[in-house]
Tab-separated table of C-alpha atoms and ligand atoms in Angstrom:
chain	number	residue	atom	x	y	z
A	16	MET	CA	-5.511	0.076	1.853
A	17	MET	CA	-1.796	-0.243	2.511
A	18	GLY	CA	-0.884	-2.513	5.356
A	19	GLY	CA	2.264	-1.816	7.290
A	20	ILE	CA	5.340	0.267	6.812
A	21	THR	CA	5.660	2.401	3.692
A	22	HIS	CA	8.928	1.592	1.958
A	23	CYS	CA	10.532	4.212	-0.231
A	24	ARG	CA	12.209	2.380	-3.111
A	25	PHE	CA	14.284	3.262	-6.113
A	26	LEU	CA	12.651	2.201	-9.346
A	27	LYS	CA	15.696	3.737	-11.015
A	28	ALA	CA	18.859	4.183	-9.004
A	29	PRO	CA	20.542	7.608	-9.241
A	30	VAL	CA	22.075	8.440	-12.617
A	31	THR	CA	24.474	11.378	-12.939
A	32	LYS	CA	25.077	13.569	-15.968
A	33	LEU	CA	27.280	16.632	-16.499
A	34	GLU	CA	25.444	19.392	-18.338
A	35	ALA	CA	26.872	22.719	-19.443
A	36	LYS	CA	24.378	25.523	-19.026
A	37	SER	CA	26.824	27.995	-20.544
A	38	PRO	CA	30.529	27.799	-21.448
A	39	LYS	CA	31.350	28.943	-17.905
A	40	SER	CA	28.779	27.114	-15.815
A	41	ALA	CA	28.226	23.391	-15.723
A	42	VAL	CA	25.938	21.398	-13.453
A	43	TRP	CA	25.761	17.798	-12.389
A	44	THR	CA	22.236	16.470	-12.747
A	45	ILE	CA	21.347	13.550	-10.490
A	46	THR	CA	18.163	11.763	-11.506
A	47	ALA	CA	16.379	8.910	-9.754
A	48	VAL	CA	12.876	7.450	-9.793
A	49	VAL	CA	11.296	6.439	-6.500
A	50	THR	CA	8.090	4.781	-5.435
A	51	LEU	CA	6.278	4.379	-2.109
A	52	THR	CA	5.058	0.862	-1.581
A	53	THR	CA	4.718	-1.976	0.940
A	54	ASP	CA	7.389	-4.541	1.801
A	55	LEU	CA	5.758	-6.911	-0.663
A	56	GLY	CA	5.345	-4.168	-3.270
A	57	GLU	CA	1.738	-5.107	-3.919
A	58	THR	CA	0.222	-1.625	-3.427
A	59	PHE	CA	1.341	1.974	-3.660
A	60	TYR	CA	1.048	4.673	-1.027
A	61	GLU	CA	-2.526	5.912	-1.091
A	62	ASP	CA	-2.052	9.389	0.306
A	63	ASN	CA	-0.032	12.508	-0.287
A	64	ALA	CA	3.439	12.800	1.207
A	65	THR	CA	6.177	15.372	1.083
A	66	LEU	CA	9.482	13.705	0.411
A	67	GLU	CA	12.960	15.090	0.614
A	68	ALA	CA	15.862	13.972	-1.547
A	69	ILE	CA	19.269	14.759	-0.085
A	70	LEU	CA	22.593	14.384	-1.859
A	71	TYR	CA	25.394	13.510	0.554
A	72	ARG	CA	29.135	13.536	0.035
A	73	ASN	CA	31.568	11.249	1.789
A	74	GLY	CA	34.447	13.461	2.798
A	75	PRO	CA	37.905	12.488	4.021
A	76	GLY	CA	37.542	10.101	6.968
A	77	SER	CA	34.107	9.269	5.533
A	78	ALA	CA	32.165	11.973	7.382
A	79	GLU	CA	28.867	12.482	5.610
A	80	THR	CA	27.977	15.984	4.483
A	81	ALA	CA	24.666	16.979	2.997
A	82	VAL	CA	25.416	18.893	-0.190
A	83	LEU	CA	21.990	19.636	-1.543
A	84	SER	CA	18.381	18.839	-0.831
A	85	LYS	CA	15.144	19.054	-2.716
A	86	THR	CA	11.547	18.616	-1.680
A	87	VAL	CA	9.301	16.583	-3.949
A	88	ASP	CA	5.618	15.775	-3.569
A	89	TRP	CA	4.124	12.330	-3.789
A	90	THR	CA	0.479	12.799	-4.674
A	91	PHE	CA	-2.138	10.083	-4.694
A	92	PRO	CA	-2.588	8.062	-6.971
A	93	MET	CA	1.071	8.190	-8.004
A	94	ARG	CA	3.065	5.052	-8.700
A	95	ALA	CA	6.431	6.582	-9.479
A	96	LEU	CA	8.072	9.911	-8.754
A	97	LYS	CA	11.029	11.352	-10.594
A	98	VAL	CA	13.593	13.132	-8.463
A	99	VAL	CA	16.031	15.526	-10.153
A	100	LEU	CA	18.751	17.401	-8.290
A	101	GLN	CA	21.195	19.811	-9.870
A	102	VAL	CA	24.437	20.853	-8.292
A	103	ASP	CA	27.009	23.354	-9.489
A	104	ALA	CA	29.892	21.338	-10.977
A	105	ALA	CA	32.417	23.779	-9.567
A	106	LYS	CA	31.346	22.735	-6.056
A	107	CYS	CA	31.731	19.022	-6.770
A	108	ASN	CA	34.698	16.751	-6.833
A	109	PRO	CA	34.306	13.756	-9.133
A	110	LYS	CA	36.784	11.895	-6.945
A	111	HIS	CA	34.445	12.072	-3.972
A	112	GLN	CA	31.770	9.547	-3.281
A	113	TYR	CA	28.180	10.701	-3.185
A	114	PHE	CA	24.942	9.076	-2.234
A	115	LEU	CA	21.290	9.969	-2.380
A	116	ARG	CA	18.778	9.581	0.418
A	117	VAL	CA	15.054	9.896	-0.176
A	118	GLY	CA	12.598	9.884	2.694
A	119	GLU	CA	9.700	11.686	4.217
A	120	LYS	CA	10.266	15.324	4.978
A	121	ASP	CA	9.371	15.943	8.547
A	122	ARG	CA	8.164	19.333	9.676
A	123	LYS	CA	10.317	19.437	12.778
A	124	ALA	CA	13.435	17.564	11.859
A	125	VAL	CA	14.550	15.548	8.925
A	126	GLN	CA	14.566	11.856	9.623
A	127	ASP	CA	18.053	10.756	8.846
A	128	VAL	CA	17.525	7.288	10.116
A	129	TRP	CA	14.369	5.427	10.783
A	130	GLY	CA	12.785	4.156	13.932
A	131	GLN	CA	11.616	7.064	15.977
A	132	TYR	CA	8.508	7.690	13.913
A	133	MET	CA	7.434	4.178	13.377
A	134	MET	CA	4.953	3.958	16.194
A	135	VAL	CA	3.395	7.380	15.928
A	136	GLN	CA	-0.299	6.930	16.309
A	137	GLY	CA	-2.425	7.666	13.320
A	138	ARG	CA	0.146	7.657	10.598
A	139	THR	CA	2.224	5.265	8.616
A	140	SER	CA	5.865	6.116	8.565
A	141	VAL	CA	7.917	6.146	5.392
A	142	LEU	CA	11.095	4.113	5.549
A	143	PRO	CA	13.791	6.201	3.846
A	144	ILE	CA	16.148	4.780	1.268
A	145	TRP	CA	19.860	5.418	0.755
A	146	SER	CA	21.637	4.692	-2.481
A	147	LEU	CA	25.018	3.037	-2.155
A	148	PRO	CA	27.922	5.441	-2.742
A	149	PHE	CA	28.535	6.493	-6.351
A	150	ARG	CA	30.925	8.817	-8.137
A	151	LEU	CA	29.657	11.632	-10.347
A	152	GLY	CA	29.876	10.593	-13.968
A	153	GLN	CA	30.097	6.890	-13.178
A	154	LYS	CA	27.331	4.367	-13.551
A	155	THR	CA	25.781	3.543	-10.168
A	156	LYS	CA	25.284	0.014	-8.895
A	157	GLU	CA	21.577	-0.525	-9.302
A	158	LEU	CA	21.454	-3.764	-7.425
A	159	PHE	CA	21.754	-2.699	-3.789
A	160	VAL	CA	20.396	0.040	-1.540
A	161	GLU	CA	20.750	0.719	2.144
A	162	ARG	CA	18.372	1.269	5.055
A	163	ARG	CA	19.459	2.845	8.296
A	164	LEU	CA	17.727	1.959	11.471
A	165	GLN	CA	18.377	3.686	14.765
A	166	ILE	CA	18.557	0.869	17.261
A	167	ARG	CA	20.225	2.774	20.077
A	168	ASP	CA	21.171	6.394	20.649
A	169	ASP	CA	24.699	5.588	19.536
A	170	ARG	CA	24.040	2.721	17.122
A	171	VAL	CA	22.662	2.811	13.628
A	172	LEU	CA	22.010	-0.523	12.012
A	173	LYS	CA	22.766	-0.587	8.302
A	174	VAL	CA	20.735	-3.015	6.254
A	175	VAL	CA	21.609	-3.496	2.615
A	176	GLU	CA	18.855	-4.895	0.430
A	177	GLU	CA	18.402	-5.612	-3.235
A	178	THR	CA	16.291	-3.388	-5.442
A	179	GLY	CA	14.874	-6.432	-7.283
A	180	GLU	CA	12.011	-8.701	-6.341
A	181	SER	CA	13.855	-11.512	-4.513
A	182	ILE	CA	12.068	-12.402	-1.266
A	183	ALA	CA	15.266	-13.448	0.459
A	184	ARG	CA	17.220	-10.318	-0.416
A	185	HIS	CA	14.708	-7.804	0.864
A	186	ILE	CA	13.866	-6.305	4.201
A	187	TRP	CA	10.457	-7.074	5.659
A	188	ASP	CA	8.178	-5.286	8.108
A	189	ALA	CA	8.265	-7.951	10.801
A	190	GLY	CA	12.071	-8.001	10.869
A	191	LEU	CA	12.206	-4.221	11.122
A	192	SER	CA	9.565	-4.049	13.836
A	193	ALA	CA	11.029	-6.908	15.837
A	194	SER	CA	14.405	-5.172	15.722
A	195	LEU	CA	12.874	-2.001	17.134
A	196	VAL	CA	11.126	-3.972	19.865
A	197	LEU	CA	14.457	-5.539	20.776
A	198	ALA	CA	16.108	-2.138	20.760
A	199	SER	CA	13.464	-0.901	23.196
A	200	LEU	CA	14.222	-3.632	25.718
A	201	ASP	CA	16.163	-1.360	28.069
A	202	ASN	CA	13.974	1.642	27.481
A	203	GLU	CA	11.726	1.566	30.520
A	204	ARG	CA	9.524	4.305	29.074
A	205	SER	CA	8.654	2.154	26.094
A	206	ASN	CA	5.852	-0.363	26.181
A	207	LEU	CA	6.624	-1.577	22.707
A	208	ALA	CA	7.152	-5.012	24.194
A	209	SER	CA	4.796	-6.358	26.859
A	210	PRO	CA	6.417	-6.719	30.299
A	211	GLU	CA	6.241	-10.511	29.951
A	212	LEU	CA	7.962	-10.478	26.606
A	213	ARG	CA	10.714	-8.220	27.916
A	214	LYS	CA	11.228	-10.494	30.874
A	215	ALA	CA	11.350	-13.582	28.718
A	216	ILE	CA	13.844	-12.084	26.264
A	217	ARG	CA	16.021	-10.814	29.076
A	218	ALA	CA	16.000	-14.253	30.688
A	219	CYS	CA	17.318	-15.736	27.439
A	220	LEU	CA	20.052	-13.139	27.168
A	221	ASN	CA	21.133	-13.393	30.775
A	222	ARG	CA	24.059	-15.712	30.110
A	223	ASP	CA	27.744	-15.263	29.319
A	224	HIS	CA	27.257	-16.535	25.784
A	225	VAL	CA	24.012	-16.995	23.905
A	226	ASN	CA	24.081	-18.948	20.678
A	227	ILE	CA	21.282	-17.674	18.485
A	228	LEU	CA	19.910	-19.407	15.421
A	229	GLU	CA	17.984	-17.292	12.933
A	230	LEU	CA	15.759	-19.239	10.535
A	231	GLY	CA	14.960	-17.725	7.117
A	232	ALA	CA	17.203	-14.765	7.929
A	233	GLY	CA	17.155	-13.119	4.490
A	234	CYS	CA	19.129	-9.877	4.900
A	235	GLY	CA	19.538	-10.805	8.567
A	236	THR	CA	17.930	-7.688	10.089
A	237	PHE	CA	16.787	-9.309	13.342
A	238	GLY	CA	19.816	-11.519	13.947
A	239	ILE	CA	22.197	-8.679	13.204
A	240	THR	CA	20.270	-6.469	15.634
A	241	PHE	CA	20.840	-9.082	18.358
A	242	ALA	CA	24.554	-9.290	17.623
A	243	THR	CA	24.840	-5.490	17.432
A	244	LEU	CA	22.999	-4.787	20.663
A	245	PHE	CA	24.209	-7.651	22.840
A	246	GLU	CA	27.871	-8.519	22.920
A	247	ASN	CA	27.265	-11.906	24.513
A	248	CYS	CA	25.273	-13.082	21.478
A	249	LEU	CA	26.772	-15.273	18.776
A	250	VAL	CA	24.370	-15.362	15.872
A	251	THR	CA	24.072	-17.918	13.091
A	252	LEU	CA	21.955	-16.517	10.273
A	253	THR	CA	20.525	-19.304	8.139
A	254	ASP	CA	18.608	-19.289	4.880
A	255	LEU	CA	18.726	-20.747	1.395
A	256	GLY	CA	21.945	-20.204	-0.552
A	257	LEU	CA	20.444	-17.304	-2.484
A	258	ALA	CA	20.493	-15.156	0.670
A	259	LYS	CA	24.188	-15.653	1.344
A	260	GLU	CA	25.474	-12.673	-0.628
A	261	ILE	CA	23.116	-10.131	0.946
A	262	ALA	CA	23.492	-11.580	4.444
A	263	ASP	CA	27.288	-11.443	4.121
A	264	LEU	CA	27.095	-7.833	2.907
A	265	ASN	CA	25.065	-6.938	5.977
A	266	LEU	CA	27.362	-8.752	8.356
A	267	LYS	CA	30.245	-6.781	6.884
A	268	ALA	CA	28.358	-3.459	6.888
A	269	ASN	CA	27.754	-3.810	10.630
A	270	SER	CA	31.325	-4.902	11.502
A	271	LEU	CA	30.294	-7.883	13.586
A	272	GLY	CA	33.522	-9.855	13.146
A	273	ASP	CA	33.133	-13.458	14.185
A	274	ARG	CA	30.079	-12.822	16.390
A	275	ALA	CA	27.735	-13.515	13.499
A	276	LYS	CA	27.935	-15.665	10.404
A	277	PHE	CA	25.746	-16.986	7.611
A	278	VAL	CA	25.196	-20.717	7.103
A	279	GLU	CA	22.980	-22.305	4.457
A	280	LEU	CA	20.029	-24.182	5.909
A	281	ASP	CA	17.084	-25.436	3.874
A	282	TRP	CA	14.052	-26.422	5.995
A	283	THR	CA	13.204	-29.155	3.498
A	284	GLU	CA	16.599	-30.864	3.890
A	285	PRO	CA	17.602	-33.109	6.794
A	286	LEU	CA	18.682	-30.985	9.754
A	287	PRO	CA	22.318	-31.386	10.821
A	288	GLU	CA	22.338	-33.189	14.185
A	289	HIS	CA	24.191	-30.458	16.124
A	290	TYR	CA	21.386	-27.930	15.442
A	291	LYS	CA	19.223	-29.825	17.907
A	292	THR	CA	21.294	-28.865	20.915
A	293	SER	CA	23.409	-25.872	19.940
A	294	PHE	CA	21.143	-22.866	20.368
A	295	GLY	CA	19.920	-20.987	23.425
A	296	LEU	CA	17.535	-18.893	21.370
A	297	VAL	CA	15.894	-19.401	17.993
A	298	ILE	CA	14.580	-16.362	16.133
A	299	MET	CA	12.495	-15.960	13.007
A	300	THR	CA	10.747	-13.027	11.326
A	301	ASP	CA	8.275	-13.000	8.472
A	302	CYS	CA	8.684	-16.672	7.633
A	303	THR	CA	5.016	-17.688	7.774
A	304	TYR	CA	4.043	-16.215	4.417
A	305	ASN	CA	4.071	-19.471	2.467
A	306	SER	CA	1.896	-22.314	3.713
A	307	ALA	CA	3.694	-24.770	1.413
A	308	TYR	CA	6.647	-24.584	3.840
A	309	PHE	CA	4.736	-24.771	7.112
A	310	GLU	CA	5.360	-28.476	7.687
A	311	PRO	CA	9.118	-28.469	7.088
A	312	LEU	CA	9.463	-25.185	8.983
A	313	VAL	CA	7.541	-26.456	11.999
A	314	GLY	CA	9.602	-29.653	11.765
A	315	VAL	CA	12.822	-27.634	12.043
A	316	ILE	CA	11.445	-25.519	14.904
A	317	ASP	CA	10.320	-28.639	16.740
A	318	ALA	CA	13.765	-30.180	16.302
A	319	VAL	CA	15.757	-27.148	17.457
A	320	LEU	CA	13.594	-26.313	20.480
A	321	ASN	CA	14.361	-28.223	23.635
A	322	ASN	CA	13.804	-27.694	27.345
A	323	ASN	CA	16.430	-24.996	27.588
A	324	ASN	CA	15.735	-22.659	24.722
A	325	ARG	CA	13.000	-20.528	23.167
A	326	LEU	CA	11.702	-19.338	19.844
A	327	LEU	CA	11.138	-15.630	19.368
A	328	MET	CA	9.194	-14.952	16.216
A	329	ALA	CA	7.557	-11.999	14.541
A	330	TYR	CA	5.171	-12.065	11.664
A	331	LYS	CA	3.071	-9.675	9.720
A	332	ARG	CA	-0.298	-11.156	9.052
A	333	ARG	CA	-0.672	-11.602	5.332
A	334	HIS	CA	-3.313	-14.277	4.734
A	335	GLU	CA	-5.784	-16.695	6.298
A	336	ASP	CA	-3.488	-19.706	5.942
A	337	GLU	CA	-1.167	-18.472	8.672
A	338	LYS	CA	-3.443	-19.955	11.293
A	339	GLU	CA	-2.386	-23.376	9.991
A	340	PHE	CA	1.150	-22.601	11.052
A	341	PHE	CA	0.025	-22.081	14.643
A	342	GLU	CA	-2.162	-25.175	14.497
A	343	LEU	CA	0.836	-27.223	13.403
A	344	MET	CA	2.881	-25.665	16.195
A	345	GLU	CA	0.187	-26.543	18.707
A	346	ALA	CA	0.108	-30.101	17.457
A	347	LYS	CA	3.806	-30.286	18.345
A	348	GLY	CA	3.142	-28.886	21.807
A	349	LEU	CA	4.447	-25.428	20.938
A	350	GLU	CA	2.273	-22.557	22.021
A	351	VAL	CA	2.546	-18.841	22.364
A	352	THR	CA	3.534	-17.820	25.857
A	353	CYS	CA	3.585	-14.088	25.443
A	354	ARG	CA	2.805	-11.808	22.621
A	355	THR	CA	3.256	-8.217	21.661
A	356	LYS	CA	1.367	-6.477	18.954
A	357	VAL	CA	3.187	-3.684	17.320
A	358	ALA	CA	0.809	-1.281	15.668
A	359	ILE	CA	2.301	-0.029	12.480
A	360	GLU	CA	-0.841	1.791	11.497
A	361	GLY	CA	-2.931	4.075	13.620
A	362	ASP	CA	-6.087	2.036	14.101
A	363	THR	CA	-6.745	0.180	17.329
A	364	GLU	CA	-9.028	-2.704	16.263
A	365	THR	CA	-10.201	-3.255	19.808
A	366	ALA	CA	-12.498	-6.180	18.952
A	367	GLN	CA	-9.588	-8.163	17.669
A	368	HIS	CA	-7.594	-7.352	20.754
A	369	ALA	CA	-10.393	-8.726	22.878
A	370	ASP	CA	-10.427	-11.931	20.905
A	371	LEU	CA	-6.769	-12.377	21.491
A	372	ALA	CA	-7.247	-11.963	25.215
A	373	SER	CA	-9.948	-14.621	25.320
A	374	LEU	CA	-7.730	-17.009	23.521
A	375	ARG	CA	-5.092	-16.659	26.174
A	376	SER	CA	-7.296	-17.173	29.196
A	377	ASN	CA	-9.214	-20.082	27.683
A	378	ARG	CA	-6.110	-22.041	27.169
A	379	GLY	CA	-4.646	-21.208	30.513
A	380	LEU	CA	-1.437	-20.264	28.782
A	381	PHE	CA	-1.035	-17.041	30.648
A	382	PRO	CA	-1.294	-17.840	34.319
A	383	TRP	CA	0.021	-14.376	35.171
A	384	THR	CA	-3.116	-12.660	33.866
A	385	SER	CA	-4.652	-11.532	37.132
A	386	THR	CA	-8.041	-10.588	35.665
A	387	PRO	CA	-8.867	-12.957	32.827
A	388	PRO	CA	-11.039	-11.290	30.201
A	389	LYS	CA	-14.601	-12.564	29.874
A	390	PRO	CA	-14.945	-15.329	27.282
A	391	ARG	CA	-16.654	-14.129	24.161
A	392	SER	CA	-19.263	-16.033	22.244
A	393	LEU	CA	-16.815	-17.569	19.852
A	394	THR	CA	-15.717	-21.157	19.627
A	395	LYS	CA	-12.101	-21.917	20.388
A	396	ARG	CA	-11.401	-22.410	16.716
A	397	HIS	CA	-12.997	-19.105	15.834
A	398	ARG	CA	-10.972	-17.363	18.457
A	399	SER	CA	-7.875	-18.914	17.061
A	400	ILE	CA	-8.726	-17.577	13.638
A	401	ALA	CA	-9.730	-14.211	15.016
A	402	SER	CA	-6.441	-13.957	16.802
A	403	ALA	CA	-4.730	-13.974	13.483
A	404	HIS	CA	-6.958	-11.244	12.117
A	405	CYS	CA	-4.907	-8.227	12.901
A	406	THR	CA	-4.185	-6.895	9.479
A	407	GLY	CA	-1.516	-4.260	9.389
A	408	ARG	CA	-0.021	-5.301	12.699
A	409	ILE	CA	3.125	-7.100	13.521
A	410	HIS	CA	2.840	-9.932	15.983
A	411	ILE	CA	5.837	-10.786	18.024
A	412	SER	CA	5.449	-14.011	19.844
A	413	PHE	CA	7.519	-16.036	22.163
A	414	LEU	CA	7.102	-19.759	21.864
A	415	LEU	CA	8.331	-22.694	23.834
A	416	PRO	CA	7.260	-26.280	24.473
A	417	CYS	CA	4.131	-25.980	26.631
A	418	SER	CA	4.982	-28.829	28.984
A	419	GLN	CA	7.896	-26.802	30.292
A	420	LYS	CA	6.182	-23.443	30.218
A	421	VAL	CA	3.563	-24.182	32.862
A	422	ALA	CA	6.209	-25.206	35.327
A	423	GLN	CA	8.268	-22.079	34.737
A	424	LEU	CA	5.870	-19.201	34.539
A	425	PRO	CA	4.690	-17.329	37.615
A	426	THR	CA	1.129	-17.916	38.743
A	427	THR	CA	0.376	-14.292	39.492
A	428	ALA	CA	1.543	-11.172	37.861
A	429	SER	CA	1.545	-7.515	38.085
A	430	GLY	CA	1.278	-5.620	34.834
A	431	ALA	CA	-0.455	-8.181	32.680
A	432	PHE	CA	-0.213	-7.461	28.987
A	433	ASN	CA	-2.674	-4.747	28.180
A	434	ASP	CA	-4.488	-5.955	25.119
A	435	THR	CA	-6.620	-2.923	24.507
A	436	ALA	CA	-4.010	-0.188	24.754
A	437	PRO	CA	-2.627	0.857	21.395
A	438	THR	CA	1.053	0.107	21.125
A	439	LYS	CA	3.032	3.163	22.075
A	440	LEU	CA	5.865	4.916	20.386
A	441	VAL	CA	9.359	4.156	21.498
A	442	HIS	CA	11.455	7.264	21.336
A	443	PHE	CA	14.582	6.787	19.334
A	444	LYS	CA	16.784	9.771	19.408
A	445	PRO	CA	17.524	10.919	15.872
A	446	VAL	CA	21.112	10.980	14.758
A	447	PRO	CA	22.214	14.626	14.652
A	448	TYR	CA	21.183	15.946	11.328
A	449	CYS	CA	23.778	17.553	9.082
A	450	THR	CA	22.976	21.080	8.021
A	451	VAL	CA	21.953	21.163	4.398
A	452	ARG	CA	24.242	23.352	2.402
B	611	SAM	C1	9.831	-12.960	3.803
B	611	SAM	S1	11.474	-13.457	3.920
B	611	SAM	C2	11.922	-12.877	5.533
B	611	SAM	C3	13.383	-12.610	5.634
B	611	SAM	C4	13.839	-12.057	6.982
B	611	SAM	N1	13.602	-12.988	8.045
B	611	SAM	C5	13.211	-10.720	7.270
B	611	SAM	O1	12.326	-10.637	8.136
B	611	SAM	O2	13.608	-9.734	6.652
B	611	SAM	C6	11.367	-15.220	4.185
B	611	SAM	C7	12.693	-15.932	4.175
B	611	SAM	O3	12.488	-17.345	4.323
B	611	SAM	C8	13.439	-18.001	3.506
B	611	SAM	N2	12.994	-19.370	3.149
B	611	SAM	C9	11.954	-19.715	2.374
B	611	SAM	N3	11.919	-21.034	2.215
B	611	SAM	C10	12.971	-21.547	2.889
B	611	SAM	C11	13.481	-22.866	3.095
B	611	SAM	N4	12.915	-23.921	2.542
B	611	SAM	N5	14.574	-23.009	3.864
B	611	SAM	C12	15.181	-21.936	4.428
B	611	SAM	N6	14.759	-20.662	4.268
B	611	SAM	C13	13.667	-20.471	3.497
B	611	SAM	C14	13.490	-17.118	2.274
B	611	SAM	O4	14.655	-17.379	1.502
B	611	SAM	C15	13.451	-15.733	2.880
B	611	SAM	O5	14.714	-15.212	3.148
C-alpha cells in the first residue's frame, strides 16, 4: 500500500528527435519515461490513473503556451510508462524553449500546479512533474526537474529537485504538506491547521522581522514557502554541503533576494554560538527518518530553542524508531504543544486519533481542551507509541520548552482541536489553464 503523496517522476527525461515522415512533412518526437512512486521511491502506484503529458513552449517574454497534449494510461501493476508526443516540425521553432509536464488528468480541469487536490478525501493526489526547459534537437539536462505548488492565488512556488536518489536533493511529503498548511493560514475556510496551531504560528510571525532557521532544509521547500508568503521573514536554510546547489537553485527560482540564504550546518558538528540566540522560529520537515541522527539533531534543537522562540516541525511517519526522537525531546523538556494531522490518504483511522487525544489530556499539555477525552486502557508508553502510528499521515507539530508553555497557554479554549474529524481540503485556486492547441 502506498503511503502519502504520489510523485510523478521522470525515469528518462524528455529526449527530442526530428523524424521525416515524407520529404515534405517532418515531426519532432518527444519521448520520456515516467513512473508514479512515493517520495522515497520504495513502491509504485498501485491503481490505475489517467495521466496527461503537455508540451509547453516559452514564448517571447516567457509566457507559457501549451503546444500539444496527450493522454496516457498508467495501469496497475506498471512500474514505468513511456510517453511519446509528436509535433509537426513546421509549427515548431528550434530556437524556442520547450518543456514537458506530466501529471494526472483531471476530469474537470487540468491541474497545472499542485495543491488544490491534495486533501481530497478518498484519493491520493498525483504530484505533477515539469521538465526544465529544453530546445528541440538538443540534449536535455537530466539532472533537475521542477515542481509547482500553488501556495496562494497569485503565488506559485517553484521547487527544483534532482531526478537521482539523493535524500537531500529531493522534495519530501512532509515539506510539501507543511507548506500547504502554512499557505492555508489566512484561509478561514480551511481547517488544514488546527486553530491552536494557526494561532501559535501567527504569534511567531507577528513581528517586524522574524529570523527563521530551517534544519535539514534539503531543497528548502518549507523555508522558501515562509520567505515567499511572509515578507517579514528572513530565512536561513541549513543542511549538509551536498544540499547547497539545489537549495541555491530554489532560492534563485523563487526570486527571494537577500531574504533567504543557504548556510552549511551539520548537526554532528559543534554549533556556532550565535545560533543559540539568533532565531525567532526554527522549522524542520521530514528530518526524523534516521534514528542514527536523533541525538545530534535533538542536541541542536535543544541548543537553538530558548524562551522566546519555537520549533515548527512536520514529519511523515516512516518507522517505529521515530518515537525515540520524541522521547529524546521529552527528556530535554521539549514537548508537543499543538499538532495537526494532515491526511494525505482518504482513510480516517479514528482509533489512532483517539489515542492521540488521550496522550494530550494525560500529560496536561493542552490546557485549552475543554472536554478532555476519556483515557483509554493503554499505558502512557503505549499511548506514546500509538500516537506515532498514523501511517500515511503527515504530522505537523509545534514544540517549545514545556516550562514556558504552561505559563503562556490559555486555560480554556473554544474550538479545541478536533481529533476525529478527517482533515479537510484547503481550496487552492488553480492557475488559469492555457488552452491546449
Ligand atoms: C528527508 S530530507 C528532508 C529535506 C527537507 N527538509 C524536505 O522536507 O524536503 C532530510 C534532510 O536532512 C539532512 N541531514 C541529514 N543528516 C544531517 C546532518 N547530520 N546535518 C544536517 N542535515 C542533515 C539531509 O541532508 C536532508 O536534506
